[in-house]
């Protein structure tokens, strides 16, 4: 934190200054099927095109076009870096976020895939874009979205996956909850108890499509859990917290993510793929996801892929100490320069 007399400002040294060395336009991407207008920024090099292009797709949760999180703007840094390297880059606010229209709360991964597809189509209609070299770069859930689109279409030039998932949502949730808890010093018996109640909730959701019925059973499970684990007082769980948990797990997005299997799509991807995974990623564990991704691409008969393990970086691809999400905001680095160079180097070799 850099202090002035009246305020504190987070130090984010990688954020680009306003004196860009390229063009930057405010644009609107229309998903006409959903009736959603996505407000975005298109950056592209000066000089004559057409330029190869990349759509940036954010991770889970309502995100703006910069994927702003904990005072960091990773997509702003990434777009700046890629545009300086000669690529047009389109990034946009998620539906219902920033200046985009639509309702985020009712949307699923497949709805967000439709939004990213609309962004891809937007670039295809521009005369200054090389339509044979348009790709999608997705972070976390954005990587899963890139996989879905690449499996559906034959005109995707390439995809870049930054911590893109390759395991079912339920497997991801189970793994990440344990890893994050251990990094935060939670005792093993508590981790086991938390995993047990989570599994119980997931089972209720899979067996009950009706949210009202599921909510009753989830509430009972949480109260029983608190009786056993919380000194026998079910009232010690604040009602607002119970309601928040129930709303979260019964949302369309959570229900979809829980059972969505990326392998369904990975085994159909034919375009070039770059996939990077961070050694200290506790949200998308690298070993398990790297293995599953390679298995799926081999099933697809795709030999045009690079899967790399990046030492010392977390889920946001910052150079990290523990990998815990609690660390994200304290780290001044927004994106590891090594990761930025790995992306641009691969793009120059495989796209241009």
Short mmCIF file of N, CA and C in Angstrom, two decimals, residues 156-292:
data_model
loop_
_atom_site.label_atom_id
_atom_site.label_comp_id
_atom_site.label_asym_id
_atom_site.label_seq_id
_atom_site.Cartn_x
_atom_site.Cartn_y
_atom_site.Cartn_z
N UNK A 156 -12.31 -21.97 -34.97
CA UNK A 156 -11.50 -21.40 -33.89
C UNK A 156 -10.03 -21.60 -34.25
N UNK A 157 -9.28 -20.50 -34.28
CA UNK A 157 -7.88 -20.60 -34.69
C UNK A 157 -6.99 -21.28 -33.66
N UNK A 158 -7.29 -21.06 -32.37
CA UNK A 158 -6.47 -21.60 -31.28
C UNK A 158 -7.17 -21.27 -29.97
N UNK A 159 -6.78 -21.96 -28.90
CA UNK A 159 -7.24 -21.58 -27.56
C UNK A 159 -6.05 -21.57 -26.61
N UNK A 160 -6.11 -20.68 -25.64
CA UNK A 160 -5.12 -20.60 -24.57
C UNK A 160 -5.87 -20.77 -23.26
N UNK A 161 -5.47 -21.76 -22.47
CA UNK A 161 -6.13 -22.07 -21.21
C UNK A 161 -5.21 -21.70 -20.06
N UNK A 162 -5.63 -20.76 -19.24
CA UNK A 162 -4.88 -20.40 -18.03
C UNK A 162 -5.63 -20.99 -16.84
N UNK A 163 -5.12 -22.08 -16.30
CA UNK A 163 -5.80 -22.80 -15.22
C UNK A 163 -7.19 -23.23 -15.68
N UNK A 164 -7.29 -23.67 -16.92
CA UNK A 164 -8.56 -24.18 -17.43
C UNK A 164 -8.87 -25.54 -16.83
N UNK A 165 -10.12 -25.75 -16.46
CA UNK A 165 -10.47 -27.00 -15.79
C UNK A 165 -10.61 -28.15 -16.77
N UNK A 166 -10.25 -29.33 -16.32
CA UNK A 166 -10.40 -30.55 -17.12
C UNK A 166 -11.11 -31.64 -16.33
N UNK A 167 -11.41 -31.37 -15.06
CA UNK A 167 -12.14 -32.32 -14.22
C UNK A 167 -13.57 -31.84 -14.04
N UNK A 168 -14.46 -32.75 -13.68
CA UNK A 168 -15.83 -32.37 -13.37
C UNK A 168 -15.85 -31.33 -12.25
N UNK A 169 -16.89 -30.49 -12.27
CA UNK A 169 -17.00 -29.43 -11.27
C UNK A 169 -16.95 -29.95 -9.85
N UNK A 170 -17.64 -31.05 -9.58
CA UNK A 170 -17.66 -31.60 -8.23
C UNK A 170 -16.26 -32.01 -7.78
N UNK A 171 -15.48 -32.60 -8.68
CA UNK A 171 -14.12 -32.99 -8.33
C UNK A 171 -13.26 -31.76 -8.04
N UNK A 172 -13.42 -30.71 -8.85
CA UNK A 172 -12.68 -29.47 -8.63
C UNK A 172 -13.01 -28.89 -7.25
N UNK A 173 -14.30 -28.83 -6.92
CA UNK A 173 -14.73 -28.26 -5.63
C UNK A 173 -14.17 -29.05 -4.46
N UNK A 174 -14.16 -30.37 -4.55
CA UNK A 174 -13.66 -31.21 -3.46
C UNK A 174 -12.16 -30.99 -3.27
N UNK A 175 -11.42 -30.97 -4.38
CA UNK A 175 -9.98 -30.80 -4.29
C UNK A 175 -9.61 -29.42 -3.75
N UNK A 176 -10.25 -28.38 -4.30
CA UNK A 176 -9.85 -27.03 -3.91
C UNK A 176 -10.20 -26.72 -2.45
N UNK A 177 -11.32 -27.25 -1.96
CA UNK A 177 -11.70 -26.95 -0.58
C UNK A 177 -10.66 -27.50 0.40
N UNK A 178 -10.16 -28.71 0.13
CA UNK A 178 -9.14 -29.29 0.99
C UNK A 178 -7.81 -28.56 0.91
N UNK A 179 -7.39 -28.23 -0.30
CA UNK A 179 -6.10 -27.56 -0.48
C UNK A 179 -6.09 -26.17 0.15
N UNK A 180 -7.16 -25.41 -0.05
CA UNK A 180 -7.22 -24.06 0.51
C UNK A 180 -7.29 -24.12 2.03
N UNK A 181 -8.06 -25.06 2.55
CA UNK A 181 -8.17 -25.19 4.01
C UNK A 181 -6.81 -25.52 4.63
N UNK A 182 -6.07 -26.43 4.02
CA UNK A 182 -4.75 -26.79 4.56
C UNK A 182 -3.79 -25.61 4.49
N UNK A 183 -3.85 -24.86 3.40
CA UNK A 183 -2.97 -23.68 3.27
C UNK A 183 -3.29 -22.64 4.33
N UNK A 184 -4.54 -22.63 4.79
CA UNK A 184 -4.95 -21.67 5.81
C UNK A 184 -4.86 -22.23 7.23
N UNK A 185 -4.26 -23.42 7.36
CA UNK A 185 -4.01 -23.97 8.68
C UNK A 185 -5.19 -24.64 9.35
N UNK A 186 -6.21 -25.04 8.61
CA UNK A 186 -7.37 -25.72 9.19
C UNK A 186 -6.99 -27.16 9.55
N UNK A 187 -7.36 -27.64 10.75
CA UNK A 187 -7.02 -29.02 11.16
C UNK A 187 -7.67 -30.06 10.24
N UNK A 188 -7.01 -31.20 10.10
CA UNK A 188 -7.47 -32.24 9.20
C UNK A 188 -8.85 -32.78 9.56
N UNK A 189 -9.16 -32.88 10.86
CA UNK A 189 -10.47 -33.41 11.23
C UNK A 189 -11.58 -32.45 10.81
N UNK A 190 -11.30 -31.16 10.87
CA UNK A 190 -12.29 -30.18 10.44
C UNK A 190 -12.46 -30.19 8.91
N UNK A 191 -11.33 -30.38 8.22
CA UNK A 191 -11.38 -30.47 6.75
C UNK A 191 -12.24 -31.67 6.35
N UNK A 192 -12.04 -32.80 7.03
CA UNK A 192 -12.82 -34.01 6.71
C UNK A 192 -14.30 -33.79 6.98
N UNK A 193 -14.61 -33.10 8.07
CA UNK A 193 -16.02 -32.84 8.41
C UNK A 193 -16.65 -31.90 7.39
N UNK A 194 -15.91 -30.88 6.98
CA UNK A 194 -16.44 -29.94 5.98
C UNK A 194 -16.66 -30.63 4.63
N UNK A 195 -15.75 -31.54 4.28
CA UNK A 195 -15.89 -32.27 3.02
C UNK A 195 -17.12 -33.18 3.07
N UNK A 196 -17.38 -33.75 4.23
CA UNK A 196 -18.53 -34.64 4.38
C UNK A 196 -19.84 -33.88 4.17
N UNK A 197 -19.97 -32.70 4.77
CA UNK A 197 -21.21 -31.94 4.60
C UNK A 197 -21.33 -31.43 3.17
N UNK A 198 -20.20 -31.07 2.55
CA UNK A 198 -20.25 -30.64 1.15
C UNK A 198 -20.74 -31.77 0.26
N UNK A 199 -20.22 -32.98 0.48
CA UNK A 199 -20.65 -34.12 -0.31
C UNK A 199 -22.13 -34.39 -0.12
N UNK A 200 -22.60 -34.19 1.10
CA UNK A 200 -24.02 -34.40 1.38
C UNK A 200 -24.88 -33.39 0.61
N UNK A 201 -24.43 -32.14 0.57
CA UNK A 201 -25.16 -31.11 -0.16
C UNK A 201 -25.15 -31.40 -1.65
N UNK A 202 -23.99 -31.81 -2.18
CA UNK A 202 -23.90 -32.13 -3.61
C UNK A 202 -24.86 -33.27 -3.96
N UNK A 203 -24.94 -34.27 -3.09
CA UNK A 203 -25.83 -35.40 -3.32
C UNK A 203 -27.29 -34.95 -3.34
N UNK A 204 -27.65 -34.07 -2.43
CA UNK A 204 -29.02 -33.54 -2.38
C UNK A 204 -29.34 -32.81 -3.68
N UNK A 205 -28.42 -32.00 -4.16
CA UNK A 205 -28.64 -31.24 -5.39
C UNK A 205 -28.84 -32.16 -6.59
N UNK A 206 -28.03 -33.21 -6.67
CA UNK A 206 -28.11 -34.11 -7.81
C UNK A 206 -29.39 -34.96 -7.80
N UNK A 207 -29.94 -35.17 -6.61
CA UNK A 207 -31.15 -35.99 -6.49
C UNK A 207 -32.43 -35.16 -6.52
N UNK A 208 -32.33 -33.84 -6.36
CA UNK A 208 -33.51 -32.99 -6.26
C UNK A 208 -33.41 -31.81 -7.21
N UNK A 209 -34.11 -31.89 -8.34
CA UNK A 209 -34.11 -30.79 -9.30
C UNK A 209 -34.90 -29.59 -8.78
N UNK A 210 -35.88 -29.84 -7.94
CA UNK A 210 -36.71 -28.77 -7.39
C UNK A 210 -35.95 -28.03 -6.29
N UNK A 211 -35.75 -26.73 -6.48
CA UNK A 211 -34.96 -25.96 -5.52
C UNK A 211 -35.61 -25.86 -4.14
N UNK A 212 -36.93 -25.79 -4.09
CA UNK A 212 -37.60 -25.70 -2.79
C UNK A 212 -37.37 -26.96 -1.97
N UNK A 213 -37.51 -28.11 -2.61
CA UNK A 213 -37.27 -29.37 -1.90
C UNK A 213 -35.80 -29.50 -1.50
N UNK A 214 -34.92 -29.12 -2.42
CA UNK A 214 -33.49 -29.19 -2.12
C UNK A 214 -33.13 -28.28 -0.95
N UNK A 215 -33.72 -27.09 -0.92
CA UNK A 215 -33.41 -26.11 0.13
C UNK A 215 -33.78 -26.65 1.51
N UNK A 216 -34.94 -27.32 1.62
CA UNK A 216 -35.38 -27.89 2.89
C UNK A 216 -34.36 -28.92 3.38
N UNK A 217 -33.93 -29.79 2.48
CA UNK A 217 -33.00 -30.85 2.85
C UNK A 217 -31.61 -30.31 3.16
N UNK A 218 -31.18 -29.28 2.42
CA UNK A 218 -29.87 -28.68 2.69
C UNK A 218 -29.87 -27.99 4.03
N UNK A 219 -30.97 -27.28 4.35
CA UNK A 219 -31.07 -26.62 5.66
C UNK A 219 -30.98 -27.64 6.79
N UNK A 220 -31.69 -28.74 6.64
CA UNK A 220 -31.64 -29.79 7.68
C UNK A 220 -30.24 -30.35 7.81
N UNK A 221 -29.56 -30.56 6.67
CA UNK A 221 -28.19 -31.09 6.71
C UNK A 221 -27.25 -30.13 7.42
N UNK A 222 -27.40 -28.84 7.16
CA UNK A 222 -26.54 -27.84 7.79
C UNK A 222 -26.81 -27.76 9.29
N UNK A 223 -28.07 -27.85 9.69
CA UNK A 223 -28.41 -27.79 11.12
C UNK A 223 -27.88 -29.02 11.85
N UNK A 224 -28.01 -30.19 11.22
CA UNK A 224 -27.47 -31.41 11.83
C UNK A 224 -25.95 -31.34 11.94
N UNK A 225 -25.32 -30.78 10.91
CA UNK A 225 -23.86 -30.62 10.92
C UNK A 225 -23.44 -29.73 12.08
N UNK A 226 -24.18 -28.64 12.28
CA UNK A 226 -23.82 -27.71 13.36
C UNK A 226 -24.04 -28.34 14.73
N UNK A 227 -25.07 -29.17 14.87
CA UNK A 227 -25.29 -29.86 16.15
C UNK A 227 -24.11 -30.74 16.51
N UNK A 228 -23.56 -31.38 15.46
CA UNK A 228 -22.46 -32.32 15.69
C UNK A 228 -21.11 -31.61 15.81
N UNK A 229 -20.90 -30.60 14.97
CA UNK A 229 -19.58 -29.97 14.90
C UNK A 229 -19.49 -28.62 15.61
N UNK A 230 -20.64 -28.03 15.95
CA UNK A 230 -20.62 -26.66 16.49
C UNK A 230 -21.17 -26.54 17.89
N UNK A 231 -20.72 -27.41 18.78
CA UNK A 231 -21.10 -27.36 20.19
C UNK A 231 -22.60 -27.58 20.41
N UNK A 232 -23.23 -28.29 19.48
CA UNK A 232 -24.61 -28.72 19.68
C UNK A 232 -25.65 -27.63 19.60
N UNK A 233 -25.32 -26.49 19.06
CA UNK A 233 -26.28 -25.38 19.00
C UNK A 233 -26.57 -25.01 17.55
N UNK A 234 -27.68 -25.51 17.00
CA UNK A 234 -27.98 -25.21 15.60
C UNK A 234 -28.21 -23.73 15.35
N UNK A 235 -28.55 -22.99 16.37
CA UNK A 235 -28.79 -21.55 16.21
C UNK A 235 -27.50 -20.75 16.09
N UNK A 236 -26.34 -21.44 16.24
CA UNK A 236 -25.08 -20.70 16.15
C UNK A 236 -24.72 -20.37 14.71
N UNK A 237 -25.40 -21.00 13.73
CA UNK A 237 -25.21 -20.61 12.34
C UNK A 237 -26.15 -19.45 12.05
N UNK A 238 -25.64 -18.29 11.71
CA UNK A 238 -26.53 -17.17 11.40
C UNK A 238 -27.47 -17.51 10.26
N UNK A 239 -28.74 -17.13 10.41
CA UNK A 239 -29.74 -17.42 9.39
C UNK A 239 -29.33 -16.86 8.02
N UNK A 240 -28.73 -15.67 8.03
CA UNK A 240 -28.33 -15.04 6.77
C UNK A 240 -27.29 -15.89 6.05
N UNK A 241 -26.43 -16.55 6.83
CA UNK A 241 -25.40 -17.39 6.21
C UNK A 241 -26.00 -18.65 5.61
N UNK A 242 -26.96 -19.24 6.31
CA UNK A 242 -27.64 -20.41 5.78
C UNK A 242 -28.34 -20.07 4.47
N UNK A 243 -29.06 -18.95 4.48
CA UNK A 243 -29.79 -18.54 3.27
C UNK A 243 -28.82 -18.27 2.11
N UNK A 244 -27.69 -17.65 2.44
CA UNK A 244 -26.70 -17.35 1.41
C UNK A 244 -26.14 -18.64 0.80
N UNK A 245 -25.85 -19.62 1.66
CA UNK A 245 -25.32 -20.90 1.17
C UNK A 245 -26.33 -21.61 0.28
N UNK A 246 -27.59 -21.59 0.71
CA UNK A 246 -28.63 -22.26 -0.07
C UNK A 246 -28.82 -21.58 -1.42
N UNK A 247 -28.82 -20.24 -1.43
CA UNK A 247 -28.96 -19.50 -2.69
C UNK A 247 -27.81 -19.82 -3.63
N UNK A 248 -26.61 -19.92 -3.07
CA UNK A 248 -25.43 -20.18 -3.90
C UNK A 248 -25.51 -21.55 -4.55
N UNK A 249 -25.76 -22.58 -3.75
CA UNK A 249 -25.67 -23.94 -4.28
C UNK A 249 -26.89 -24.32 -5.14
N UNK A 250 -28.01 -23.61 -4.98
CA UNK A 250 -29.17 -23.91 -5.81
C UNK A 250 -29.27 -22.99 -7.04
N UNK A 251 -28.27 -22.14 -7.23
CA UNK A 251 -28.27 -21.25 -8.39
C UNK A 251 -28.09 -22.05 -9.67
N UNK A 252 -28.59 -21.54 -10.80
CA UNK A 252 -28.39 -22.25 -12.07
C UNK A 252 -26.92 -22.50 -12.38
N UNK A 253 -26.07 -21.52 -12.07
CA UNK A 253 -24.65 -21.69 -12.38
C UNK A 253 -24.05 -22.84 -11.57
N UNK A 254 -24.31 -22.87 -10.27
CA UNK A 254 -23.69 -23.90 -9.43
C UNK A 254 -24.19 -25.28 -9.83
N UNK A 255 -25.49 -25.42 -10.04
CA UNK A 255 -26.04 -26.72 -10.43
C UNK A 255 -25.39 -27.22 -11.72
N UNK A 256 -25.20 -26.31 -12.67
CA UNK A 256 -24.58 -26.69 -13.94
C UNK A 256 -23.12 -27.07 -13.75
N UNK A 257 -22.37 -26.23 -13.02
CA UNK A 257 -20.93 -26.46 -12.84
C UNK A 257 -20.67 -27.77 -12.10
N UNK A 258 -21.53 -28.10 -11.15
CA UNK A 258 -21.33 -29.28 -10.31
C UNK A 258 -21.16 -30.55 -11.13
N UNK A 259 -21.96 -30.69 -12.18
CA UNK A 259 -21.96 -31.94 -12.95
C UNK A 259 -21.36 -31.80 -14.35
N UNK A 260 -20.92 -30.60 -14.71
CA UNK A 260 -20.37 -30.39 -16.05
C UNK A 260 -19.03 -31.11 -16.18
N UNK A 261 -18.89 -31.91 -17.22
CA UNK A 261 -17.67 -32.68 -17.44
C UNK A 261 -16.90 -32.12 -18.65
N UNK A 262 -15.79 -31.42 -18.41
CA UNK A 262 -15.03 -30.84 -19.52
C UNK A 262 -14.57 -31.87 -20.55
N UNK A 263 -14.39 -33.12 -20.11
CA UNK A 263 -13.88 -34.14 -21.03
C UNK A 263 -14.81 -34.34 -22.22
N UNK A 264 -16.11 -34.08 -22.03
CA UNK A 264 -17.07 -34.17 -23.12
C UNK A 264 -16.64 -33.29 -24.29
N UNK A 265 -16.02 -32.16 -23.97
CA UNK A 265 -15.63 -31.18 -24.98
C UNK A 265 -14.17 -31.30 -25.37
N UNK A 266 -13.30 -31.58 -24.41
CA UNK A 266 -11.86 -31.66 -24.70
C UNK A 266 -11.56 -32.70 -25.76
N UNK A 267 -12.27 -33.83 -25.71
CA UNK A 267 -11.99 -34.91 -26.66
C UNK A 267 -12.48 -34.60 -28.08
N UNK A 268 -13.03 -33.39 -28.28
CA UNK A 268 -13.46 -32.97 -29.62
C UNK A 268 -12.66 -31.77 -30.15
N UNK A 269 -11.65 -31.33 -29.40
CA UNK A 269 -10.90 -30.12 -29.78
C UNK A 269 -9.83 -30.48 -30.80
N UNK A 270 -9.84 -29.78 -31.93
CA UNK A 270 -8.88 -30.06 -33.01
C UNK A 270 -7.88 -28.93 -33.22
N UNK A 271 -8.14 -27.74 -32.70
CA UNK A 271 -7.27 -26.59 -32.93
C UNK A 271 -6.05 -26.62 -32.01
N UNK A 272 -5.02 -25.79 -32.30
CA UNK A 272 -3.87 -25.70 -31.39
C UNK A 272 -4.27 -25.23 -30.00
N UNK A 273 -3.63 -25.80 -28.98
CA UNK A 273 -3.97 -25.51 -27.58
C UNK A 273 -2.70 -25.21 -26.79
N UNK A 274 -2.72 -24.10 -26.06
CA UNK A 274 -1.71 -23.84 -25.03
C UNK A 274 -2.42 -23.87 -23.69
N UNK A 275 -1.93 -24.68 -22.77
CA UNK A 275 -2.52 -24.76 -21.44
C UNK A 275 -1.44 -24.58 -20.39
N UNK A 276 -1.61 -23.59 -19.53
CA UNK A 276 -0.66 -23.32 -18.46
C UNK A 276 -1.32 -23.55 -17.10
N UNK A 277 -0.58 -24.18 -16.20
CA UNK A 277 -1.07 -24.47 -14.86
C UNK A 277 -0.02 -24.03 -13.84
N UNK A 278 -0.46 -23.39 -12.77
CA UNK A 278 0.46 -22.90 -11.76
C UNK A 278 0.75 -23.94 -10.69
N UNK A 279 2.01 -24.04 -10.32
CA UNK A 279 2.42 -25.00 -9.29
C UNK A 279 1.66 -24.80 -7.99
N UNK A 280 1.36 -23.53 -7.63
CA UNK A 280 0.75 -23.23 -6.34
C UNK A 280 -0.74 -22.93 -6.46
N UNK A 281 -1.35 -23.38 -7.54
CA UNK A 281 -2.78 -23.17 -7.76
C UNK A 281 -3.56 -24.12 -6.85
N UNK A 282 -4.32 -23.55 -5.91
CA UNK A 282 -5.12 -24.37 -5.01
C UNK A 282 -6.58 -24.46 -5.47
N UNK A 283 -6.93 -23.72 -6.51
CA UNK A 283 -8.31 -23.71 -6.99
C UNK A 283 -8.51 -24.65 -8.18
N UNK A 284 -7.53 -24.72 -9.05
CA UNK A 284 -7.54 -25.70 -10.15
C UNK A 284 -6.23 -26.48 -10.04
N UNK A 285 -6.21 -27.51 -9.19
CA UNK A 285 -4.96 -28.23 -8.91
C UNK A 285 -4.28 -28.71 -10.18
N UNK A 286 -3.00 -28.41 -10.35
CA UNK A 286 -2.34 -28.65 -11.64
C UNK A 286 -2.19 -30.11 -12.04
N UNK A 287 -1.71 -30.96 -11.15
CA UNK A 287 -1.37 -32.33 -11.55
C UNK A 287 -2.58 -33.06 -12.13
N UNK A 288 -3.70 -33.02 -11.39
CA UNK A 288 -4.89 -33.75 -11.81
C UNK A 288 -5.47 -33.19 -13.11
N UNK A 289 -5.49 -31.87 -13.24
CA UNK A 289 -6.08 -31.25 -14.42
C UNK A 289 -5.19 -31.39 -15.65
N UNK A 290 -3.88 -31.31 -15.47
CA UNK A 290 -2.96 -31.50 -16.59
C UNK A 290 -3.11 -32.90 -17.17
N UNK A 291 -3.18 -33.90 -16.28
CA UNK A 291 -3.30 -35.28 -16.73
C UNK A 291 -4.61 -35.50 -17.49
N UNK A 292 -5.72 -34.97 -16.94
CA UNK A 292 -7.01 -35.15 -17.58
C UNK A 292 -7.07 -34.43 -18.93
#
